[in-house]
Amino acid sequence: MTAVKFAKHQRCLASILLVLLTGKAWALDAASLNTLAAGEVNKKIAVVEQLVNAGDAAALPVLEALSTGTLYTTETGAVVIVTPAAALDALTGKPAAVEPLEKISINNRLRQHLNTAIAALRLAAPDRALRLAAAMELQKSAGDALLPLIERRLQQEQDAEIKSLLRNVQANLRLRAPERELRLQAVKDLARNPSNHIKSLLLARIENGADGKPAEPDAEVRQAIHSAVAAIDRELKKVEYLSHLFSGLSLGSILLLAALGLAITFGLMGIINMAHGELLMIGAYATYVVQILFKHYWPGAFDGYLLAAVPVSFITAALVGMALERSVIRHLYGRPLETLLATWGISLLLIQTVRVMFGAQNVAVDNPSWMSGAWTVTPGLVLPYNRIAIIFFALFVVALVWVLLNRTRLGLYLRAVTQNRNMAACMGIPTPKVDLLAFGLGSGIAGLGGCALSQIGNVGPELGQSYIVDSFMVVVLGGVGQLAGTIVAALGLGEINKFLEPYAGAVLGKIIILVMIIIFIQKRPQGLFALKGRSAES
Amino acid sequence: MRRVMELYGTQGWLTLGGAALLFMVIIPLLNLALPPEHVFHVPDHIVALMGKIMCYAIVALAMDLIWGYTGILSLGHGLFFALGGYAMGMYLMRAIGREGMYGSDLPDFMVFLDWKELPWYWLGSDHFGFALLLVILAPGLLALVFGYFAFRSRVKGVYFAIITQALTFAFMLLFFRNETGFGGNNGFTDFKRILGFPLANPSTKVALFITTAFTLLAVLLLCRFIVCSKLGRVLTAIRDAESRLMFSGYDPLHYKLFVWTLSAVLCGIAGALYVPQVGIINPSEMSPANSIEIAVWVALGGRGSLAGAILGAGLVNGAKSWLTVAFPDIWLYFLGLLFILTTLFIPKGVIGLIGQLRGRPK
């Protein structure tokens, strides 16, 4: 019984479709308005469908008014839209001088059709958010008659997200087409735009329904669906792989930024700086302060605050680092275990000072607008802009460090002091000054890392504590004194972490990595890239 | 026996005997026998605090053995302490019986996770003897395996310190997980009784206190015995000139491994004594900060001096329990400065300072 009714309904819609495709485009006119106002429900629905298929944007306010109950008839038989300000003539959109009389009522069946119709018309709206909401609405409710309209919109739509939503709607509709050839073509088209949604749509066509038969009657089409699903699976796997690769790269660049400063202070200079994490934290708080200042004094240039925050965080952390070197660390050279304890004490002091100054709670650091949002490569592969920015920032910092170490006098001195302190001193290199500057440089790089970290995570007094173990792991794994080792270790750890996560879970993955590092250090105590030659053993 | 008598001079034995008398007889008597309003009554919370500090003192001795005498800084001793505590905690959880919130045979947190039976590694946790065995085996075996690989490949100094820190960090993450089966971040708490004696009873508390004092004394004598023996000489040699020791025909591996494992076991015992007195054990005991704090007790008291280690544990923890209540904001400043100033100005610790004041060399 219901099946017969459904078929009838479909035929009815199909005939409308036929009229639409062959006949003239329908637009809002007095006759259709009258039907909407006074006709019987079936006729009203027909009018709504016609308006939608004509894609008449002028009809949208009328339909919206009908849906929200602000469409009224007047004594003269005209139809008006009542807004809080005035009553507008539905046909012309001009203020009407007549008193509204009676609200045009609608029932649930009409309301469903109206919702779909409004969504379909809104697909042409200039506002992206409206179009997006409309596309979402159509996911649930689009009927076969909407297919040509959606295909038209698909050609005009520019936004990737909306486009993919519309494509899903289109696919769903085309898969139910009565002609076998059309369905076959639809399956082929669908395989080209893989997503989980489309996969489940396709699977629904070949799964056995309540009557024990699949929804798709034709064996050849079913076969095509099977191979399409397999192709989509392969494609999805690839996308998943790429997204793991990206998040691994992102995590790796974060680790690299956190560890790069330590690669100088610990790796080159041999200072066990347990307060390294707190220098990261200071960089993050410096960014926070710059952000507050911009908000307060120069809100117009807020998007540019990061450009100012980068040097500020570098200088703040570098100054703190140099003060530490002068006051404490200098007296402990050659006593690494004591340095470890004293710098741990420094870290406690810094944490508590920040807590007193800024409070124990996390502070909010807002992304500039150009860093929020994401680049949607495909529906399954969404790359947030701030992560991309951090990858490039990490590249920039690595380049900076490389140039400083290999192309400047300070770098030359630093490498000389690292390799043989006494000989360097004999050659007239002021080693205490080099120590001071090098420690300042390492601390400043940590400040840059903190500036970057503030863009992706919470900024609080304990920020540094969560990175200190990771940072040391990266430097030790990479091999002390090796910039390249640090880079490889950071990126490698990031990638391994992200590829382990789906199988082992975040915490267990991290534990596995720590155990792997511990085992690795047993095997190669000098790290990935061991120093060779005389300076290696000391 | 003669060698034991030679561990201390007459004055040393007298001091030790006096301290033993004070902690094992006088304080318990003053706490139990006198009414609370009496001038000489020792209040319960002071007894509890002293009991806690004595547990820490055992840890400090263990740390001194490995760091002060052998020169190996471990930043993972909190892990061994916590493992001993968890081993004892498992027994105490089972001893709650059906008196938990859900009235089930299983510990409350397992009911909460909807577990139907005990995991295999809880087998035997009903028996006190097994718990004691576990207190020794869990930290001991972990230390033995970890130490074997670390010392065999000659990981030392700062590298060793950092990988022990990573080790305790990894274990902390592991124990924070509910699925690990040790109560997640809440750990174990709400203990009711030990060996049938209710933990809330004053007499049980005092008995635990006396046991702790006795254990501390035994551990002190054991450590003294070790550092005065030939073995102790080798350990000091490892600290001061490991390569020279190797050239003299000794293999440092076995010595290091022995003292490292012993140190871990002592920590485990301290943890097992700590948990019934404090009434809670959770993964935050394994946090790297806790382990590094142990190092500062020893550094403040005086590395390479057993009395110094005990003194350091007492001073820092006494100050901690006072400051965290009276001036909570000051505590971290105090602790931080303690780290910096001891390493900068009194590398030999308070004991060394006292020695200097008395005009004796060293």
mmCIF file of N, CA and C in Angstrom, chain B residues 221-257:
data_model
loop_
_atom_site.group_PDB
_atom_site.id
_atom_site.type_symbol
_atom_site.label_atom_id
_atom_site.label_comp_id
_atom_site.label_asym_id
_atom_site.label_seq_id
_atom_site.Cartn_x
_atom_site.Cartn_y
_atom_site.Cartn_z
ATOM 1 N N LEU B 221 71.990 0.853 59.953
ATOM 2 C CA LEU B 221 73.092 -0.050 60.291
ATOM 3 C C LEU B 221 73.567 -0.810 59.057
ATOM 4 N N LEU B 222 72.601 -1.234 58.228
ATOM 5 C CA LEU B 222 72.963 -1.955 57.008
ATOM 6 C C LEU B 222 73.820 -1.074 56.104
ATOM 7 N N CYS B 223 73.373 0.179 55.923
ATOM 8 C CA CYS B 223 74.121 1.086 55.046
ATOM 9 C C CYS B 223 75.510 1.351 55.633
ATOM 10 N N ARG B 224 75.551 1.535 56.952
ATOM 11 C CA ARG B 224 76.835 1.778 57.607
ATOM 12 C C ARG B 224 77.773 0.586 57.405
ATOM 13 N N PHE B 225 77.157 -0.607 57.531
ATOM 14 C CA PHE B 225 77.931 -1.828 57.344
ATOM 15 C C PHE B 225 78.512 -1.869 55.930
ATOM 16 N N ILE B 226 77.685 -1.507 54.963
ATOM 17 C CA ILE B 226 78.147 -1.555 53.570
ATOM 18 C C ILE B 226 79.261 -0.538 53.323
ATOM 19 N N VAL B 227 79.031 0.716 53.779
ATOM 20 C CA VAL B 227 80.021 1.739 53.418
ATOM 21 C C VAL B 227 81.329 1.540 54.174
ATOM 22 N N CYS B 228 81.279 0.827 55.312
ATOM 23 C CA CYS B 228 82.521 0.587 56.037
ATOM 24 C C CYS B 228 83.263 -0.641 55.521
ATOM 25 N N SER B 229 82.555 -1.447 54.707
ATOM 26 C CA SER B 229 83.200 -2.683 54.243
ATOM 27 C C SER B 229 84.069 -2.399 53.028
ATOM 28 N N LYS B 230 84.725 -3.454 52.557
ATOM 29 C CA LYS B 230 85.521 -3.337 51.332
ATOM 30 C C LYS B 230 84.655 -2.913 50.174
ATOM 31 N N LEU B 231 83.435 -3.479 50.149
ATOM 32 C CA LEU B 231 82.477 -3.126 49.101
ATOM 33 C C LEU B 231 82.288 -1.618 49.043
ATOM 34 N N GLY B 232 82.164 -1.019 50.242
ATOM 35 C CA GLY B 232 81.971 0.433 50.312
ATOM 36 C C GLY B 232 83.144 1.176 49.701
ATOM 37 N N ARG B 233 84.362 0.633 49.926
ATOM 38 C CA ARG B 233 85.556 1.251 49.343
ATOM 39 C C ARG B 233 85.464 1.245 47.818
ATOM 40 N N VAL B 234 85.028 0.092 47.289
ATOM 41 C CA VAL B 234 84.920 -0.011 45.832
ATOM 42 C C VAL B 234 83.900 0.994 45.319
ATOM 43 N N LEU B 235 82.787 1.120 46.047
ATOM 44 C CA LEU B 235 81.753 2.055 45.611
ATOM 45 C C LEU B 235 82.302 3.477 45.544
ATOM 46 N N THR B 236 83.018 3.869 46.600
ATOM 47 C CA THR B 236 83.599 5.217 46.599
ATOM 48 C C THR B 236 84.584 5.370 45.443
ATOM 49 N N ALA B 237 85.303 4.280 45.152
ATOM 50 C CA ALA B 237 86.253 4.342 44.047
ATOM 51 C C ALA B 237 85.522 4.527 42.723
ATOM 52 N N ILE B 238 84.365 3.883 42.583
ATOM 53 C CA ILE B 238 83.580 4.067 41.353
ATOM 54 C C ILE B 238 83.201 5.539 41.214
ATOM 55 N N ARG B 239 82.828 6.154 42.342
ATOM 56 C CA ARG B 239 82.423 7.551 42.311
ATOM 57 C C ARG B 239 83.597 8.447 41.896
ATOM 58 N N ASP B 240 84.770 8.161 42.475
ATOM 59 C CA ASP B 240 85.860 9.111 42.306
ATOM 60 C C ASP B 240 86.694 8.870 41.056
ATOM 61 N N ALA B 241 86.929 7.616 40.685
ATOM 62 C CA ALA B 241 87.773 7.346 39.522
ATOM 63 C C ALA B 241 87.418 5.988 38.953
ATOM 64 N N GLU B 242 86.348 5.979 38.147
ATOM 65 C CA GLU B 242 85.851 4.695 37.677
ATOM 66 C C GLU B 242 86.840 4.012 36.726
ATOM 67 N N SER B 243 87.455 4.817 35.843
ATOM 68 C CA SER B 243 88.368 4.188 34.885
ATOM 69 C C SER B 243 89.549 3.559 35.611
ATOM 70 N N ARG B 244 90.053 4.266 36.631
ATOM 71 C CA ARG B 244 91.214 3.740 37.366
ATOM 72 C C ARG B 244 90.856 2.417 38.040
ATOM 73 N N LEU B 245 89.608 2.365 38.556
ATOM 74 C CA LEU B 245 89.148 1.136 39.199
ATOM 75 C C LEU B 245 89.129 -0.016 38.198
ATOM 76 N N MET B 246 88.650 0.310 36.974
ATOM 77 C CA MET B 246 88.597 -0.738 35.956
ATOM 78 C C MET B 246 89.994 -1.230 35.605
ATOM 79 N N PHE B 247 90.918 -0.278 35.521
ATOM 80 C CA PHE B 247 92.287 -0.685 35.183
ATOM 81 C C PHE B 247 92.906 -1.517 36.297
ATOM 82 N N SER B 248 92.382 -1.378 37.522
ATOM 83 C CA SER B 248 92.904 -2.179 38.627
ATOM 84 C C SER B 248 92.290 -3.572 38.651
ATOM 85 N N GLY B 249 91.445 -3.870 37.689
ATOM 86 C CA GLY B 249 90.947 -5.231 37.593
ATOM 87 C C GLY B 249 89.563 -5.443 38.158
ATOM 88 N N TYR B 250 88.887 -4.400 38.555
ATOM 89 C CA TYR B 250 87.525 -4.567 39.052
ATOM 90 C C TYR B 250 86.551 -4.330 37.911
ATOM 91 N N ASP B 251 85.423 -5.042 37.951
ATOM 92 C CA ASP B 251 84.352 -4.764 37.000
ATOM 93 C C ASP B 251 83.266 -4.000 37.742
ATOM 94 N N PRO B 252 83.114 -2.722 37.453
ATOM 95 C CA PRO B 252 82.163 -1.922 38.219
ATOM 96 C C PRO B 252 80.717 -2.391 38.066
ATOM 97 N N LEU B 253 80.406 -3.117 36.968
ATOM 98 C CA LEU B 253 79.019 -3.482 36.692
ATOM 99 C C LEU B 253 78.332 -4.121 37.888
ATOM 100 N N HIS B 254 78.986 -5.172 38.461
ATOM 101 C CA HIS B 254 78.313 -5.909 39.534
ATOM 102 C C HIS B 254 78.138 -5.064 40.775
ATOM 103 N N TYR B 255 79.141 -4.264 41.078
ATOM 104 C CA TYR B 255 79.028 -3.406 42.269
ATOM 105 C C TYR B 255 77.899 -2.403 42.103
ATOM 106 N N LYS B 256 77.888 -1.761 40.929
ATOM 107 C CA LYS B 256 76.838 -0.780 40.670
ATOM 108 C C LYS B 256 75.469 -1.437 40.739
ATOM 109 N N LEU B 257 75.374 -2.585 40.081
ATOM 110 C CA LEU B 257 74.087 -3.265 40.011
ATOM 111 C C LEU B 257 73.605 -3.632 41.406
#
